[in-house]
PDB file of C-alpha atoms and ligand atoms in Angstrom:
ATOM      1  CA  MET A  26      -1.972 -22.223  14.110  1.00  0.00           C
ATOM      2  CA  GLN A  27       1.501 -22.000  12.620  1.00  0.00           C
ATOM      3  CA  PRO A  28       2.565 -18.636  11.158  1.00  0.00           C
ATOM      4  CA  ILE A  29       2.862 -18.632   7.363  1.00  0.00           C
ATOM      5  CA  LEU A  30       5.788 -16.217   7.677  1.00  0.00           C
ATOM      6  CA  GLU A  31       8.069 -15.868  10.657  1.00  0.00           C
ATOM      7  CA  ILE A  32      10.928 -13.400  10.763  1.00  0.00           C
ATOM      8  CA  THR A  33      13.335 -13.605  13.672  1.00  0.00           C
ATOM      9  CA  ASP A  34      15.924 -11.009  14.680  1.00  0.00           C
ATOM     10  CA  LEU A  35      16.650  -9.847  11.164  1.00  0.00           C
ATOM     11  CA  SER A  36      19.348  -7.186  10.829  1.00  0.00           C
ATOM     12  CA  HIS A  37      20.842  -5.578   7.746  1.00  0.00           C
ATOM     13  CA  SER A  38      23.508  -2.943   7.167  1.00  0.00           C
ATOM     14  CA  PHE A  39      24.643  -0.991   4.127  1.00  0.00           C
ATOM     15  CA  GLY A  40      28.272  -0.211   4.850  1.00  0.00           C
ATOM     16  CA  GLY A  41      28.146   1.592   8.170  1.00  0.00           C
ATOM     17  CA  LEU A  42      24.408   2.262   8.007  1.00  0.00           C
ATOM     18  CA  LYS A  43      22.202  -0.035  10.091  1.00  0.00           C
ATOM     19  CA  ALA A  44      19.055  -0.164   7.961  1.00  0.00           C
ATOM     20  CA  LEU A  45      17.359  -2.855  10.065  1.00  0.00           C
ATOM     21  CA  THR A  46      18.005  -4.018  13.619  1.00  0.00           C
ATOM     22  CA  ASP A  47      16.660  -7.204  15.213  1.00  0.00           C
ATOM     23  CA  PHE A  48      13.394  -7.127  13.297  1.00  0.00           C
ATOM     24  CA  SER A  49      10.909  -9.870  14.139  1.00  0.00           C
ATOM     25  CA  LEU A  50       7.434 -10.477  12.739  1.00  0.00           C
ATOM     26  CA  GLU A  51       4.826 -13.226  12.532  1.00  0.00           C
ATOM     27  CA  ILE A  52       1.992 -13.419  10.028  1.00  0.00           C
ATOM     28  CA  PHE A  53      -0.724 -16.047  10.203  1.00  0.00           C
ATOM     29  CA  PRO A  54      -2.522 -17.487   7.168  1.00  0.00           C
ATOM     30  CA  GLY A  55      -5.175 -15.132   5.806  1.00  0.00           C
ATOM     31  CA  GLU A  56      -3.983 -12.106   7.764  1.00  0.00           C
ATOM     32  CA  LEU A  57      -3.505  -8.667   6.259  1.00  0.00           C
ATOM     33  CA  VAL A  58      -0.652  -7.022   8.129  1.00  0.00           C
ATOM     34  CA  GLY A  59       0.783  -3.544   7.606  1.00  0.00           C
ATOM     35  CA  LEU A  60       4.383  -2.390   7.873  1.00  0.00           C
ATOM     36  CA  ILE A  61       4.602   1.352   8.342  1.00  0.00           C
ATOM     37  CA  GLY A  62       7.160   3.951   9.328  1.00  0.00           C
ATOM     38  CA  PRO A  63       8.744   7.190   8.134  1.00  0.00           C
ATOM     39  CA  ASN A  64      10.950   7.456   5.024  1.00  0.00           C
ATOM     40  CA  GLY A  65      14.119   5.417   5.288  1.00  0.00           C
ATOM     41  CA  ALA A  66      12.803   3.382   8.241  1.00  0.00           C
ATOM     42  CA  GLY A  67      13.814   0.063   6.660  1.00  0.00           C
ATOM     43  CA  LYS A  68      10.467  -1.160   5.268  1.00  0.00           C
ATOM     44  CA  THR A  69      11.559  -1.946   1.712  1.00  0.00           C
ATOM     45  CA  THR A  70      14.717  -3.532   3.109  1.00  0.00           C
ATOM     46  CA  VAL A  71      12.467  -6.048   4.906  1.00  0.00           C
ATOM     47  CA  PHE A  72      10.815  -6.941   1.562  1.00  0.00           C
ATOM     48  CA  ASN A  73      14.197  -7.232  -0.157  1.00  0.00           C
ATOM     49  CA  LEU A  74      15.349  -9.631   2.557  1.00  0.00           C
ATOM     50  CA  ILE A  75      12.169 -11.731   2.416  1.00  0.00           C
ATOM     51  CA  THR A  76      12.351 -12.051  -1.369  1.00  0.00           C
ATOM     52  CA  GLY A  77      16.060 -12.842  -1.582  1.00  0.00           C
ATOM     53  CA  VAL A  78      17.041  -9.568  -3.281  1.00  0.00           C
ATOM     54  CA  PHE A  79      19.456  -8.988  -0.387  1.00  0.00           C
ATOM     55  CA  ARG A  80      21.360 -11.832   1.264  1.00  0.00           C
ATOM     56  CA  ILE A  81      20.544 -12.358   4.915  1.00  0.00           C
ATOM     57  CA  SER A  82      23.538 -11.916   7.185  1.00  0.00           C
ATOM     58  CA  ALA A  83      21.797 -11.865  10.577  1.00  0.00           C
ATOM     59  CA  GLY A  84      18.496 -13.417  11.602  1.00  0.00           C
ATOM     60  CA  ALA A  85      16.191 -15.924   9.938  1.00  0.00           C
ATOM     61  CA  ILE A  86      13.048 -16.135   7.808  1.00  0.00           C
ATOM     62  CA  THR A  87      10.706 -19.116   7.836  1.00  0.00           C
ATOM     63  CA  PHE A  88       7.935 -19.587   5.269  1.00  0.00           C
ATOM     64  CA  ARG A  89       5.349 -22.313   5.930  1.00  0.00           C
ATOM     65  CA  GLY A  90       7.687 -23.879   8.456  1.00  0.00           C
ATOM     66  CA  GLU A  91      10.690 -23.964   6.135  1.00  0.00           C
ATOM     67  CA  ASP A  92      13.820 -21.880   6.649  1.00  0.00           C
ATOM     68  CA  ILE A  93      14.173 -19.826   3.444  1.00  0.00           C
ATOM     69  CA  SER A  94      16.924 -17.524   4.768  1.00  0.00           C
ATOM     70  CA  ASP A  95      19.497 -18.539   2.161  1.00  0.00           C
ATOM     71  CA  TRP A  96      17.136 -19.221  -0.740  1.00  0.00           C
ATOM     72  CA  ARG A  97      17.474 -17.337  -3.995  1.00  0.00           C
ATOM     73  CA  SER A  98      14.704 -15.114  -5.368  1.00  0.00           C
ATOM     74  CA  HIS A  99      13.310 -17.496  -7.995  1.00  0.00           C
ATOM     75  CA  ARG A 100      12.995 -20.312  -5.447  1.00  0.00           C
ATOM     76  CA  ILE A 101      11.217 -18.006  -3.011  1.00  0.00           C
ATOM     77  CA  THR A 102       8.754 -16.950  -5.744  1.00  0.00           C
ATOM     78  CA  ALA A 103       8.174 -20.563  -6.751  1.00  0.00           C
ATOM     79  CA  ALA A 104       7.498 -21.442  -3.094  1.00  0.00           C
ATOM     80  CA  GLY A 105       4.613 -18.946  -3.003  1.00  0.00           C
ATOM     81  CA  ILE A 106       5.824 -15.429  -2.152  1.00  0.00           C
ATOM     82  CA  ALA A 107       5.182 -12.645  -4.663  1.00  0.00           C
ATOM     83  CA  ARG A 108       5.695  -8.915  -4.456  1.00  0.00           C
ATOM     84  CA  THR A 109       5.164  -5.585  -6.115  1.00  0.00           C
ATOM     85  CA  PHE A 110       7.799  -2.855  -6.141  1.00  0.00           C
ATOM     86  CA  GLN A 111       7.757   0.635  -4.690  1.00  0.00           C
ATOM     87  CA  ASN A 112       9.133   1.959  -7.985  1.00  0.00           C
ATOM     88  CA  ILE A 113       7.041   0.335 -10.676  1.00  0.00           C
ATOM     89  CA  ARG A 114       9.093  -2.233 -12.556  1.00  0.00           C
ATOM     90  CA  LEU A 115       7.418  -3.031 -15.847  1.00  0.00           C
ATOM     91  CA  PHE A 116       8.817  -3.742 -19.275  1.00  0.00           C
ATOM     92  CA  LYS A 117       7.467  -0.529 -20.679  1.00  0.00           C
ATOM     93  CA  GLU A 118       7.708  -1.503 -24.336  1.00  0.00           C
ATOM     94  CA  LEU A 119       6.031  -4.879 -23.833  1.00  0.00           C
ATOM     95  CA  SER A 120       2.269  -5.250 -23.906  1.00  0.00           C
ATOM     96  CA  VAL A 121       0.257  -5.296 -20.721  1.00  0.00           C
ATOM     97  CA  LEU A 122      -0.549  -8.971 -21.391  1.00  0.00           C
ATOM     98  CA  ASP A 123       3.127  -9.916 -21.757  1.00  0.00           C
ATOM     99  CA  ASN A 124       4.057  -8.056 -18.596  1.00  0.00           C
ATOM    100  CA  VAL A 125       1.519 -10.115 -16.674  1.00  0.00           C
ATOM    101  CA  ARG A 126       2.561 -13.363 -18.369  1.00  0.00           C
ATOM    102  CA  LEU A 127       6.171 -12.754 -17.374  1.00  0.00           C
ATOM    103  CA  GLY A 128       5.149 -13.098 -13.746  1.00  0.00           C
ATOM    104  CA  ALA A 129       4.483 -16.790 -14.399  1.00  0.00           C
ATOM    105  CA  PHE A 130       8.104 -17.422 -15.242  1.00  0.00           C
ATOM    106  CA  ALA A 131       8.941 -18.822 -11.808  1.00  0.00           C
ATOM    107  CA  GLN A 132       6.246 -21.491 -12.005  1.00  0.00           C
ATOM    108  CA  HIS A 133       7.069 -22.743 -15.509  1.00  0.00           C
ATOM    109  CA  ARG A 134       8.009 -26.373 -15.545  1.00  0.00           C
ATOM    110  CA  TYR A 135       9.486 -26.486 -19.015  1.00  0.00           C
ATOM    111  CA  SER A 136      13.143 -26.057 -19.802  1.00  0.00           C
ATOM    112  CA  LEU A 137      14.655 -23.531 -22.150  1.00  0.00           C
ATOM    113  CA  LEU A 138      15.124 -26.348 -24.637  1.00  0.00           C
ATOM    114  CA  ASP A 139      11.392 -27.103 -24.475  1.00  0.00           C
ATOM    115  CA  ALA A 140      10.668 -23.493 -25.150  1.00  0.00           C
ATOM    116  CA  LEU A 141      12.981 -23.404 -28.149  1.00  0.00           C
ATOM    117  CA  ARG A 142      11.523 -26.569 -29.610  1.00  0.00           C
ATOM    118  CA  ARG A 143       8.041 -25.359 -28.805  1.00  0.00           C
ATOM    119  CA  SER A 144       7.247 -28.758 -27.363  1.00  0.00           C
ATOM    120  CA  ARG A 145       3.693 -29.750 -26.533  1.00  0.00           C
ATOM    121  CA  ARG A 146       4.455 -29.202 -22.864  1.00  0.00           C
ATOM    122  CA  PHE A 147       5.586 -25.668 -23.632  1.00  0.00           C
ATOM    123  CA  ASN A 148       2.486 -24.926 -25.676  1.00  0.00           C
ATOM    124  CA  THR A 149       0.135 -26.231 -22.992  1.00  0.00           C
ATOM    125  CA  ALA A 150       1.875 -24.243 -20.267  1.00  0.00           C
ATOM    126  CA  GLU A 151       1.890 -21.173 -22.498  1.00  0.00           C
ATOM    127  CA  GLN A 152      -1.843 -21.436 -23.159  1.00  0.00           C
ATOM    128  CA  GLN A 153      -2.604 -21.837 -19.465  1.00  0.00           C
ATOM    129  CA  VAL A 154      -0.502 -18.822 -18.594  1.00  0.00           C
ATOM    130  CA  THR A 155      -2.197 -16.716 -21.263  1.00  0.00           C
ATOM    131  CA  GLN A 156      -5.621 -17.741 -20.019  1.00  0.00           C
ATOM    132  CA  GLN A 157      -4.699 -16.925 -16.430  1.00  0.00           C
ATOM    133  CA  ALA A 158      -3.251 -13.596 -17.554  1.00  0.00           C
ATOM    134  CA  PHE A 159      -6.516 -12.682 -19.280  1.00  0.00           C
ATOM    135  CA  GLU A 160      -8.485 -13.639 -16.164  1.00  0.00           C
ATOM    136  CA  LEU A 161      -6.296 -11.347 -14.088  1.00  0.00           C
ATOM    137  CA  LEU A 162      -6.537  -8.526 -16.630  1.00  0.00           C
ATOM    138  CA  GLU A 163     -10.292  -8.766 -16.377  1.00  0.00           C
ATOM    139  CA  ARG A 164     -10.168  -8.719 -12.594  1.00  0.00           C
ATOM    140  CA  PHE A 165      -8.024  -5.577 -12.698  1.00  0.00           C
ATOM    141  CA  ASN A 166     -10.099  -3.873 -15.401  1.00  0.00           C
ATOM    142  CA  LEU A 167      -7.264  -3.971 -17.895  1.00  0.00           C
ATOM    143  CA  THR A 168      -8.629  -6.273 -20.612  1.00  0.00           C
ATOM    144  CA  HIS A 169      -8.986  -3.550 -23.218  1.00  0.00           C
ATOM    145  CA  TYR A 170      -5.293  -2.668 -22.749  1.00  0.00           C
ATOM    146  CA  ALA A 171      -4.069  -6.264 -23.194  1.00  0.00           C
ATOM    147  CA  HIS A 172      -2.111  -5.518 -26.360  1.00  0.00           C
ATOM    148  CA  THR A 173      -1.099  -1.951 -25.494  1.00  0.00           C
ATOM    149  CA  PRO A 174       2.512  -1.242 -24.484  1.00  0.00           C
ATOM    150  CA  ALA A 175       2.632  -0.756 -20.710  1.00  0.00           C
ATOM    151  CA  ARG A 176       4.174   2.706 -21.063  1.00  0.00           C
ATOM    152  CA  HIS A 177       0.921   4.068 -22.522  1.00  0.00           C
ATOM    153  CA  LEU A 178      -0.993   3.387 -19.318  1.00  0.00           C
ATOM    154  CA  ALA A 179      -1.505   5.814 -16.465  1.00  0.00           C
ATOM    155  CA  TYR A 180       0.390   5.392 -13.232  1.00  0.00           C
ATOM    156  CA  GLY A 181      -2.494   3.857 -11.267  1.00  0.00           C
ATOM    157  CA  GLU A 182      -3.117   1.398 -14.094  1.00  0.00           C
ATOM    158  CA  GLN A 183       0.568   0.417 -14.177  1.00  0.00           C
ATOM    159  CA  ARG A 184       0.322  -0.376 -10.467  1.00  0.00           C
ATOM    160  CA  ARG A 185      -2.607  -2.671 -11.240  1.00  0.00           C
ATOM    161  CA  ILE A 186      -0.522  -4.447 -13.912  1.00  0.00           C
ATOM    162  CA  GLU A 187       2.126  -5.061 -11.265  1.00  0.00           C
ATOM    163  CA  MET A 188      -0.425  -6.627  -8.944  1.00  0.00           C
ATOM    164  CA  ALA A 189      -1.749  -8.851 -11.730  1.00  0.00           C
ATOM    165  CA  ARG A 190       1.798  -9.905 -12.545  1.00  0.00           C
ATOM    166  CA  ALA A 191       2.477 -10.767  -8.907  1.00  0.00           C
ATOM    167  CA  LEU A 192      -0.719 -12.813  -8.675  1.00  0.00           C
ATOM    168  CA  ILE A 193      -0.103 -14.941 -11.742  1.00  0.00           C
ATOM    169  CA  SER A 194       2.525 -16.894  -9.824  1.00  0.00           C
ATOM    170  CA  ARG A 195      -0.383 -17.907  -7.511  1.00  0.00           C
ATOM    171  CA  PRO A 196       1.285 -16.768  -4.309  1.00  0.00           C
ATOM    172  CA  GLN A 197       0.115 -17.615  -0.828  1.00  0.00           C
ATOM    173  CA  LEU A 198       1.859 -14.555   0.526  1.00  0.00           C
ATOM    174  CA  LEU A 199       1.688 -11.241  -1.316  1.00  0.00           C
ATOM    175  CA  LEU A 200       4.014  -8.375  -0.420  1.00  0.00           C
ATOM    176  CA  LEU A 201       2.799  -4.952  -1.571  1.00  0.00           C
ATOM    177  CA  ASP A 202       5.262  -2.052  -1.363  1.00  0.00           C
ATOM    178  CA  GLU A 203       3.258   1.189  -1.254  1.00  0.00           C
ATOM    179  CA  PRO A 204       0.598   0.095  -3.738  1.00  0.00           C
ATOM    180  CA  ALA A 205      -1.322   3.366  -3.365  1.00  0.00           C
ATOM    181  CA  ALA A 206       1.675   5.650  -3.954  1.00  0.00           C
ATOM    182  CA  GLY A 207       0.873   8.238  -6.594  1.00  0.00           C
ATOM    183  CA  MET A 208      -2.816   7.305  -6.754  1.00  0.00           C
ATOM    184  CA  ASN A 209      -5.597   9.831  -6.416  1.00  0.00           C
ATOM    185  CA  SER A 210      -8.256   9.271  -3.782  1.00  0.00           C
ATOM    186  CA  SER A 211     -10.763   7.430  -5.979  1.00  0.00           C
ATOM    187  CA  GLU A 212      -8.007   5.145  -7.315  1.00  0.00           C
ATOM    188  CA  THR A 213      -6.947   4.523  -3.712  1.00  0.00           C
ATOM    189  CA  GLU A 214     -10.489   3.589  -2.684  1.00  0.00           C
ATOM    190  CA  ASP A 215     -10.719   1.275  -5.669  1.00  0.00           C
ATOM    191  CA  LEU A 216      -7.413  -0.319  -4.671  1.00  0.00           C
ATOM    192  CA  ILE A 217      -8.558  -0.893  -1.097  1.00  0.00           C
ATOM    193  CA  ARG A 218     -11.653  -2.647  -2.435  1.00  0.00           C
ATOM    194  CA  ARG A 219      -9.597  -4.811  -4.763  1.00  0.00           C
ATOM    195  CA  ILE A 220      -7.134  -5.839  -2.050  1.00  0.00           C
ATOM    196  CA  ARG A 221     -10.018  -6.871   0.222  1.00  0.00           C
ATOM    197  CA  GLN A 222     -11.571  -8.908  -2.593  1.00  0.00           C
ATOM    198  CA  LEU A 223      -8.284 -10.620  -3.398  1.00  0.00           C
ATOM    199  CA  GLN A 224      -7.778 -11.566   0.198  1.00  0.00           C
ATOM    200  CA  ASP A 225     -11.260 -13.059   0.404  1.00  0.00           C
ATOM    201  CA  GLU A 226     -11.313 -14.882  -2.906  1.00  0.00           C
ATOM    202  CA  PHE A 227      -7.775 -16.245  -3.025  1.00  0.00           C
ATOM    203  CA  ALA A 228      -7.365 -16.779   0.739  1.00  0.00           C
ATOM    204  CA  LEU A 229      -4.236 -14.663   0.412  1.00  0.00           C
ATOM    205  CA  THR A 230      -2.002 -13.531   3.217  1.00  0.00           C
ATOM    206  CA  ILE A 231      -0.807  -9.983   2.615  1.00  0.00           C
ATOM    207  CA  LEU A 232       1.991  -7.868   4.041  1.00  0.00           C
ATOM    208  CA  LEU A 233       1.526  -4.262   3.035  1.00  0.00           C
ATOM    209  CA  ILE A 234       3.906  -1.319   3.219  1.00  0.00           C
ATOM    210  CA  GLU A 235       2.010   1.923   3.066  1.00  0.00           C
ATOM    211  CA  HIS A 236       2.425   5.552   3.955  1.00  0.00           C
ATOM    212  CA  GLN A 237      -1.234   6.511   3.832  1.00  0.00           C
ATOM    213  CA  MET A 238      -2.821   5.816   7.203  1.00  0.00           C
ATOM    214  CA  ARG A 239      -6.228   5.799   5.522  1.00  0.00           C
ATOM    215  CA  VAL A 240      -5.174   2.688   3.621  1.00  0.00           C
ATOM    216  CA  VAL A 241      -3.616   0.763   6.500  1.00  0.00           C
ATOM    217  CA  VAL A 242      -6.322   1.595   9.008  1.00  0.00           C
ATOM    218  CA  ASN A 243      -8.970   0.433   6.589  1.00  0.00           C
ATOM    219  CA  LEU A 244      -7.248  -2.734   5.528  1.00  0.00           C
ATOM    220  CA  CYS A 245      -4.912  -4.115   8.133  1.00  0.00           C
ATOM    221  CA  GLN A 246      -5.708  -6.193  11.164  1.00  0.00           C
ATOM    222  CA  ARG A 247      -2.294  -5.573  12.717  1.00  0.00           C
ATOM    223  CA  LEU A 248       0.536  -3.127  12.152  1.00  0.00           C
ATOM    224  CA  TYR A 249       4.257  -3.091  12.783  1.00  0.00           C
ATOM    225  CA  VAL A 250       5.960   0.291  12.985  1.00  0.00           C
ATOM    226  CA  LEU A 251       9.607   0.799  12.076  1.00  0.00           C
ATOM    227  CA  ASP A 252      11.741   3.858  12.708  1.00  0.00           C
ATOM    228  CA  PHE A 253      15.457   3.983  11.906  1.00  0.00           C
ATOM    229  CA  GLY A 254      15.433   0.213  11.445  1.00  0.00           C
ATOM    230  CA  GLN A 255      13.947  -0.508  14.882  1.00  0.00           C
ATOM    231  CA  THR A 256      10.455  -1.765  15.689  1.00  0.00           C
ATOM    232  CA  ILE A 257       8.947   0.966  17.823  1.00  0.00           C
ATOM    233  CA  ALA A 258       5.425  -0.471  18.078  1.00  0.00           C
ATOM    234  CA  ALA A 259       3.193  -3.335  17.003  1.00  0.00           C
ATOM    235  CA  GLY A 260      -0.535  -3.803  17.461  1.00  0.00           C
ATOM    236  CA  SER A 261      -3.989  -3.043  16.097  1.00  0.00           C
ATOM    237  CA  PRO A 262      -4.411   0.099  13.941  1.00  0.00           C
ATOM    238  CA  GLN A 263      -6.343   1.678  16.802  1.00  0.00           C
ATOM    239  CA  GLU A 264      -3.509   1.024  19.268  1.00  0.00           C
ATOM    240  CA  ILE A 265      -0.897   2.251  16.823  1.00  0.00           C
ATOM    241  CA  GLN A 266      -2.689   5.520  16.098  1.00  0.00           C
ATOM    242  CA  ARG A 267      -2.503   6.385  19.805  1.00  0.00           C
ATOM    243  CA  HIS A 268       0.958   5.002  20.496  1.00  0.00           C
ATOM    244  CA  PRO A 269       3.251   7.770  21.859  1.00  0.00           C
ATOM    245  CA  ALA A 270       6.412   6.435  20.160  1.00  0.00           C
ATOM    246  CA  VAL A 271       4.607   6.285  16.825  1.00  0.00           C
ATOM    247  CA  LEU A 272       3.255   9.793  17.118  1.00  0.00           C
ATOM    248  CA  GLU A 273       6.707  11.052  17.995  1.00  0.00           C
ATOM    249  CA  ALA A 274       8.343   9.232  15.072  1.00  0.00           C
ATOM    250  CA  TYR A 275       5.893  10.720  12.601  1.00  0.00           C
ATOM    251  CA  LEU A 276       5.813  14.259  13.976  1.00  0.00           C
ATOM    252  CA  GLY A 277       7.691  16.590  11.699  1.00  0.00           C
ATOM    253  CA  LYS A 278       8.332  13.815   9.206  1.00  0.00           C
ATOM    254  CA  ASP A 279       5.211  12.630   7.469  1.00  0.00           C
ATOM    255  CA  GLY A 280       2.973  15.194   9.125  1.00  0.00           C
ATOM    256  CA  ASP A 281       0.087  14.381  11.403  1.00  0.00           C
ATOM    257  CA  LEU A 282      -0.503  10.660  11.528  1.00  0.00           C
ATOM    258  CA  LEU A 283      -4.072  11.045  12.639  1.00  0.00           C
ATOM    259  CA  SER A 284      -5.253  13.631  10.176  1.00  0.00           C
ATOM    260  CA  GLU A 285      -5.611  11.205   7.275  1.00  0.00           C
ATOM    261  CA  ALA A 286      -7.189   8.393   9.221  1.00  0.00           C
ATOM    262  CA  PRO A 287     -10.943   7.897   9.525  1.00  0.00           C
ATOM    263  CA  GLU A 288     -12.579   6.824  12.755  1.00  0.00           C
ATOM    264  CA  PRO A 289     -11.615   3.197  13.437  1.00  0.00           C
ATOM    265  CA  ASP A 290     -15.180   1.887  13.264  1.00  0.00           C
ATOM    266  CA  GLU A 291     -16.167   3.868  10.180  1.00  0.00           C
ATOM    267  CA  GLY A 292     -15.080   1.115   7.790  1.00  0.00           C
ATOM    268  CA  THR A 293     -16.831   2.558   4.764  1.00  0.00           C
ATOM    269  CA  LEU A 294     -14.042   2.326   2.200  1.00  0.00           C
TER     270      LEU A 294
HETATM  271  N1  ATP B 329      20.681  -0.605  -1.803  1.00  0.00           N
HETATM  272  C1  ATP B 329      20.974   0.250  -0.826  1.00  0.00           C
HETATM  273  N2  ATP B 329      22.217   0.735  -0.657  1.00  0.00           N
HETATM  274  C2  ATP B 329      22.516   1.594   0.346  1.00  0.00           C
HETATM  275  N3  ATP B 329      21.625   2.043   1.241  1.00  0.00           N
HETATM  276  C3  ATP B 329      20.361   1.622   1.120  1.00  0.00           C
HETATM  277  C4  ATP B 329      19.962   0.704   0.082  1.00  0.00           C
HETATM  278  N4  ATP B 329      18.639   0.448   0.219  1.00  0.00           N
HETATM  279  C5  ATP B 329      18.238   1.175   1.281  1.00  0.00           C
HETATM  280  N5  ATP B 329      19.249   1.870   1.810  1.00  0.00           N
HETATM  281  C6  ATP B 329      19.170   2.738   3.017  1.00  0.00           C
HETATM  282  O1  ATP B 329      18.648   1.944   4.068  1.00  0.00           O
HETATM  283  C7  ATP B 329      17.701   2.688   4.837  1.00  0.00           C
HETATM  284  C8  ATP B 329      16.361   1.984   4.774  1.00  0.00           C
HETATM  285  O2  ATP B 329      15.877   2.074   3.446  1.00  0.00           O
HETATM  286  P1  ATP B 329      14.499   1.477   2.984  1.00  0.00           P
HETATM  287  O3  ATP B 329      14.422   1.641   1.511  1.00  0.00           O
HETATM  288  O4  ATP B 329      14.353   0.103   3.523  1.00  0.00           O
HETATM  289  O5  ATP B 329      13.465   2.433   3.724  1.00  0.00           O
HETATM  290  P2  ATP B 329      11.891   2.560   3.596  1.00  0.00           P
HETATM  291  O6  ATP B 329      11.336   2.450   4.969  1.00  0.00           O
HETATM  292  O7  ATP B 329      11.383   1.633   2.565  1.00  0.00           O
HETATM  293  O8  ATP B 329      11.742   4.084   3.122  1.00  0.00           O
HETATM  294  P3  ATP B 329      10.690   4.773   2.099  1.00  0.00           P
HETATM  295  O9  ATP B 329       9.454   5.011   2.898  1.00  0.00           O
HETATM  296  O10 ATP B 329      11.360   6.040   1.729  1.00  0.00           O
HETATM  297  O11 ATP B 329      10.502   3.848   0.953  1.00  0.00           O
HETATM  298  C9  ATP B 329      17.692   4.095   4.244  1.00  0.00           C
HETATM  299  O12 ATP B 329      18.577   4.887   5.009  1.00  0.00           O
HETATM  300  C10 ATP B 329      18.201   3.896   2.836  1.00  0.00           C
HETATM  301  O13 ATP B 329      18.852   5.045   2.363  1.00  0.00           O
HETATM  302 MG1   MG B 330      10.474   1.847   0.762  1.00  0.00          MG
END
């Protein structure tokens, strides 16, 4: 099987700081893969390179067999890669519904002129987008907030809006940057359940950045571990939890890596 996403020897620097060094990764269709590592390890930088937020200066990224290394963000989204952000990025004054609908922007096939003239094509596309947005709001338990400004919602709910917005572009690959950050434990359990469901129902491939070991161990089939921009380990969650380099990287930084993680075969969440 061909990987859906293949990253080869990706490096990135900010001035003199090497944020990422020779990073390589393969994800196969339908996989749920985790990217973990201490603060500042380079995880979000990987997402920014995949999604065209940063220009790639060294290395290459292939999506469904096509080299997307020099593509711009909107083209990457239209090709089937969507993401959520570590720091929630919503239009706080806009309604929840409009925030989700905005995610469809990259797949619109009407021109600005169409939109201004409110052509039939525009109206049809608009209706479809609204219908899809309502379906996603229902899936994320947000229907009753459809017309509420996003700023009125709690943090965990805002994270769900972001996921709905990412999904409306009908991605094949979903990149989630710390989706459980700031959630309490019941919200986190709910999120884990939702991510599993999404993966099953939409045949999604997911790359997940997460600090909470409980989340990655429960969800991911494979993990990559970054530290100071370098890949220090890759393997199953069980292998990673015992890996000496990983334990060393986390010691004194994010605390005890093992303390948050359940037994590997528990699988109750
Ligand atoms: N836009 C930027 N300009 C300058 N330096 C940056 C920029 N973005 C990231 N960095 C630096 O690059 C390194 C990697 O950052 P990155 O955000 O990728 O880490 P991370 O693994 O996502 O960390 P965290 O877990 O804290 O989110 C850090 O040292 C960070 O300070
Ligand atoms: Mg980050």
